[in-house]
Amino acid sequence: MLGVYFLLVRLLSGGIGGSFNHRSGGRTMLSLSCADPWPEGSVGLEEEVVTAAAHSEELDLDDSSASAGSSSTGGSDNLDDSLTSLQWLQEFSILNANGPQQATLSTHHQPHFFGHQQLGSEAPASPLAGDPASIGMPLTPGKPTAAAYCRMQSLSALPSLVSHGHCPDEVDYKTNPHIKPPYSYATLICMAMQASKKTKIPLSCIYKWITDNFCYFRHADPTWQNSIRHNLSLNKCFIKVPRQKDEPGKGGFWKIDPQYAERLLNGAYKKRGVPPVQINPALQNRLRANPQPLPRGLCNPTGSQSGLCVNPEAQQLLREFEEATGADQNWDPCLAEGTMLGAWPMRKGGPGHKRKHTLGSRTAMVKVPWRSSSPLLSVEEYRELGSLKGNFDWDALLDSALSGELSLDGGGPLSPIPQEEDLMVRGTHICPLEAPAGTADSSHVLAETQRSSGADFEETFLATAFLQSPWPEEEEQGSTNFLCSSTVNLEQLFDLGDSLGGDLSSKIEYLL
DNA sequence: AATTGTTTATATCGCG
DNA sequence: CGCGATATAAACAATT
């Protein structure tokens, strides 16, 4: 069972943004959730972003950013094995599955992790309804969550505060106001930008996304906003897009320089050492006064709720399984465990794996694998890439994977995805990114991105599609959204495996 | 006045 | 110890 579990983790979570988070009654449920649990009809920021999108054509991928990447770095041509393209992805996936994007367990789409917060210009730091810091509940009651402080059993003294440096990855940052997310500000900005699915977003939307997705910042001193602004200004990754004269509102928009996107998210976790626990100072006194009970969602001593703990035997089984199937020999089970199963993401390469990220140096480009996927392409870039569209044949995908054809490291058979059709998962519509006409942009960056992304791009998109987006996607409204609403029963998926027949199925059964 | 954006300064941390 | 990355604070200007 576990081996298939792992396999499908690789197949799906790395791509779909699904999260394996629960086993119930012997049925392993694969929960898939995705972005845009936001209420329809929201105004304010939505309008702003929509407006921004309407003007995006004039702002996409200016030549400077394009040339910066294609020339100065030699960029994508330089390989850097240390930056495996999916590392950030899996990290990002689980992080969002467990944190920013609440993984769901039920078959019902859970629109919000905290109920609805109206969009608009209200103070970003305004606590959400149901905010545990506001109502004294550490985590949303009654909602199963993948976020769990696995292996925190010994930390009952401060269960919701202490991550102890063990597995804070399973902290539900959406609901836990005490632990500072282990992301740099730049990464947070990137997340917000990507989650927005817009080419450019205003500062207020960045605030909004961060506060919506990281409870910590809802209660933290607002000086973090200063840091955000500081980062936007100083970090060359971010490009300011002036607001057009006919665009109402204050300030400009911000977009990410695609050339820097990967680097940023390769460092999706702050590599810089951070204290094991950064307790929101604003809450410390309250916590001292009112010690909180063990929050729901925390890993119980048996680890049964979430945070699947993988014992060495299981990992060995998986390895054997993969050796038998030939599936993705590049996959690091440690990584998978760390990212998909709740362990703190491994710092691949160890302490010597230093990230180079200079705020102000466009020339100090990190080497990016040419086939790595950039998760931070603007929506127009996504759209233009086109590879997001088309029939996403999961039968074929699973087939390929089980037969060892599928290499998640790119260049696989998925590259030439047919275009002009919606994503389909066994007949279920996956909200495709709207592909407006006339967005063809043959910038160097895009060309480079297209060339370099290849098959990874689908993974990238799918893996990040579940990021919560505070901005409703009109194209998704009223449509059945597989990623948002579906819970895939693995047994159903395995039915596919049955159809594959042969040794693989037996191996699967053996592992089960 | 509030928000947004820029700049400077300082501190910490990890790494070579 | 120097350097780079990051965080934090603060001052200041521009804009709405």
PDB file of N, CA, C and O (backbone and C1' of nucleotides) in Angstrom, chain B residues 1-15:
ATOM      1  P    DA B   1      -2.669  64.685   9.473  1.00  0.00           P
ATOM      2  O5'  DA B   1      -3.210  63.200   9.232  1.00  0.00           O
ATOM      3  C5'  DA B   1      -4.631  62.969   9.274  1.00  0.00           C
ATOM      4  C4'  DA B   1      -4.952  61.691   8.548  1.00  0.00           C
ATOM      5  C3'  DA B   1      -4.063  60.505   8.899  1.00  0.00           C
ATOM      6  O3'  DA B   1      -4.849  59.323   8.988  1.00  0.00           O
ATOM      7  C1'  DA B   1      -3.915  60.950   6.578  1.00  0.00           C
ATOM      8  P    DA B   2      -4.197  58.120   9.610  1.00  0.00           P
ATOM      9  O5'  DA B   2      -4.102  57.182   8.309  1.00  0.00           O
ATOM     10  C5'  DA B   2      -5.250  57.044   7.490  1.00  0.00           C
ATOM     11  C4'  DA B   2      -4.877  56.368   6.192  1.00  0.00           C
ATOM     12  C3'  DA B   2      -3.952  55.153   6.350  1.00  0.00           C
ATOM     13  O3'  DA B   2      -4.502  54.047   5.661  1.00  0.00           O
ATOM     14  C1'  DA B   2      -3.065  56.694   4.759  1.00  0.00           C
ATOM     15  P    DT B   3      -3.746  52.696   5.721  1.00  0.00           P
ATOM     16  O5'  DT B   3      -3.023  52.679   4.296  1.00  0.00           O
ATOM     17  C5'  DT B   3      -3.793  53.015   3.150  1.00  0.00           C
ATOM     18  C4'  DT B   3      -2.893  53.141   1.951  1.00  0.00           C
ATOM     19  C3'  DT B   3      -1.915  51.978   1.760  1.00  0.00           C
ATOM     20  O3'  DT B   3      -2.104  51.431   0.468  1.00  0.00           O
ATOM     21  C1'  DT B   3      -0.819  54.070   1.543  1.00  0.00           C
ATOM     22  P    DT B   4      -1.342  50.134   0.057  1.00  0.00           P
ATOM     23  O5'  DT B   4      -0.082  50.730  -0.728  1.00  0.00           O
ATOM     24  C5'  DT B   4      -0.318  51.626  -1.794  1.00  0.00           C
ATOM     25  C4'  DT B   4       0.986  52.210  -2.292  1.00  0.00           C
ATOM     26  C3'  DT B   4       2.097  51.190  -2.542  1.00  0.00           C
ATOM     27  O3'  DT B   4       2.521  51.301  -3.884  1.00  0.00           O
ATOM     28  C1'  DT B   4       2.908  53.048  -1.317  1.00  0.00           C
ATOM     29  P    DG B   5       3.477  50.272  -4.492  1.00  0.00           P
ATOM     30  O5'  DG B   5       4.915  50.950  -4.355  1.00  0.00           O
ATOM     31  C5'  DG B   5       5.145  52.178  -5.010  1.00  0.00           C
ATOM     32  C4'  DG B   5       6.481  52.736  -4.593  1.00  0.00           C
ATOM     33  C3'  DG B   5       7.653  51.755  -4.646  1.00  0.00           C
ATOM     34  O3'  DG B   5       8.605  52.237  -5.571  1.00  0.00           O
ATOM     35  C1'  DG B   5       7.666  53.028  -2.634  1.00  0.00           C
ATOM     36  P    DT B   6       9.925  51.494  -5.814  1.00  0.00           P
ATOM     37  O5'  DT B   6      10.961  52.299  -4.920  1.00  0.00           O
ATOM     38  C5'  DT B   6      11.010  53.713  -5.057  1.00  0.00           C
ATOM     39  C4'  DT B   6      12.083  54.293  -4.168  1.00  0.00           C
ATOM     40  C3'  DT B   6      13.400  53.530  -4.165  1.00  0.00           C
ATOM     41  O3'  DT B   6      14.450  54.411  -4.506  1.00  0.00           O
ATOM     42  C1'  DT B   6      12.676  53.959  -1.945  1.00  0.00           C
ATOM     43  P    DT B   7      15.879  53.837  -4.797  1.00  0.00           P
ATOM     44  O5'  DT B   7      16.596  54.093  -3.394  1.00  0.00           O
ATOM     45  C5'  DT B   7      16.488  55.379  -2.796  1.00  0.00           C
ATOM     46  C4'  DT B   7      16.984  55.330  -1.372  1.00  0.00           C
ATOM     47  C3'  DT B   7      18.277  54.541  -1.169  1.00  0.00           C
ATOM     48  O3'  DT B   7      19.324  55.434  -0.827  1.00  0.00           O
ATOM     49  C1'  DT B   7      16.670  54.098   0.542  1.00  0.00           C
ATOM     50  P    DT B   8      20.796  54.943  -0.718  1.00  0.00           P
ATOM     51  O5'  DT B   8      20.942  54.793   0.860  1.00  0.00           O
ATOM     52  C5'  DT B   8      20.472  55.844   1.714  1.00  0.00           C
ATOM     53  C4'  DT B   8      20.517  55.394   3.148  1.00  0.00           C
ATOM     54  C3'  DT B   8      21.770  54.609   3.544  1.00  0.00           C
ATOM     55  O3'  DT B   8      22.452  55.267   4.603  1.00  0.00           O
ATOM     56  C1'  DT B   8      19.799  53.535   4.315  1.00  0.00           C
ATOM     57  P    DA B   9      23.845  54.764   5.057  1.00  0.00           P
ATOM     58  O5'  DA B   9      23.422  53.922   6.350  1.00  0.00           O
ATOM     59  C5'  DA B   9      22.517  54.486   7.283  1.00  0.00           C
ATOM     60  C4'  DA B   9      22.145  53.465   8.334  1.00  0.00           C
ATOM     61  C3'  DA B   9      23.299  52.557   8.768  1.00  0.00           C
ATOM     62  O3'  DA B   9      23.511  52.699  10.166  1.00  0.00           O
ATOM     63  C1'  DA B   9      21.333  51.290   8.284  1.00  0.00           C
ATOM     64  P    DT B  10      24.808  52.054  10.794  1.00  0.00           P
ATOM     65  O5'  DT B  10      24.177  50.747  11.457  1.00  0.00           O
ATOM     66  C5'  DT B  10      22.961  50.866  12.197  1.00  0.00           C
ATOM     67  C4'  DT B  10      22.413  49.484  12.490  1.00  0.00           C
ATOM     68  C3'  DT B  10      23.472  48.450  12.893  1.00  0.00           C
ATOM     69  O3'  DT B  10      23.186  47.969  14.192  1.00  0.00           O
ATOM     70  C1'  DT B  10      21.963  47.573  11.293  1.00  0.00           C
ATOM     71  P    DA B  11      24.243  47.082  14.919  1.00  0.00           P
ATOM     72  O5'  DA B  11      23.543  45.651  14.856  1.00  0.00           O
ATOM     73  C5'  DA B  11      22.162  45.529  15.214  1.00  0.00           C
ATOM     74  C4'  DA B  11      21.661  44.162  14.832  1.00  0.00           C
ATOM     75  C3'  DA B  11      22.647  43.032  15.119  1.00  0.00           C
ATOM     76  O3'  DA B  11      22.064  42.112  16.033  1.00  0.00           O
ATOM     77  C1'  DA B  11      21.782  42.892  12.896  1.00  0.00           C
ATOM     78  P    DT B  12      22.974  40.974  16.613  1.00  0.00           P
ATOM     79  O5'  DT B  12      22.487  39.736  15.726  1.00  0.00           O
ATOM     80  C5'  DT B  12      21.084  39.544  15.521  1.00  0.00           C
ATOM     81  C4'  DT B  12      20.870  38.421  14.521  1.00  0.00           C
ATOM     82  C3'  DT B  12      21.784  37.214  14.740  1.00  0.00           C
ATOM     83  O3'  DT B  12      20.992  36.051  14.828  1.00  0.00           O
ATOM     84  C1'  DT B  12      21.843  37.923  12.478  1.00  0.00           C
ATOM     85  P    DC B  13      21.624  34.754  15.455  1.00  0.00           P
ATOM     86  O5'  DC B  13      21.833  33.846  14.158  1.00  0.00           O
ATOM     87  C5'  DC B  13      20.747  33.674  13.266  1.00  0.00           C
ATOM     88  C4'  DC B  13      21.261  33.153  11.939  1.00  0.00           C
ATOM     89  C3'  DC B  13      22.310  32.052  12.068  1.00  0.00           C
ATOM     90  O3'  DC B  13      21.771  30.832  11.584  1.00  0.00           O
ATOM     91  C1'  DC B  13      22.899  33.688  10.418  1.00  0.00           C
ATOM     92  P    DG B  14      22.567  29.523  11.824  1.00  0.00           P
ATOM     93  O5'  DG B  14      23.215  29.284  10.383  1.00  0.00           O
ATOM     94  C5'  DG B  14      22.379  29.329   9.243  1.00  0.00           C
ATOM     95  C4'  DG B  14      23.209  29.203   7.994  1.00  0.00           C
ATOM     96  C3'  DG B  14      24.287  28.122   8.058  1.00  0.00           C
ATOM     97  O3'  DG B  14      24.290  27.392   6.846  1.00  0.00           O
ATOM     98  C1'  DG B  14      25.283  30.219   7.584  1.00  0.00           C
ATOM     99  P    DC B  15      25.178  26.131   6.749  1.00  0.00           P
ATOM    100  O5'  DC B  15      26.323  26.635   5.761  1.00  0.00           O
ATOM    101  C5'  DC B  15      25.958  27.363   4.597  1.00  0.00           C
ATOM    102  C4'  DC B  15      27.188  27.977   3.963  1.00  0.00           C
ATOM    103  C3'  DC B  15      28.403  27.052   3.958  1.00  0.00           C
ATOM    104  O3'  DC B  15      28.890  26.907   2.633  1.00  0.00           O
ATOM    105  C1'  DC B  15      28.965  29.213   4.783  1.00  0.00           C
TER     106       DC B  15
END
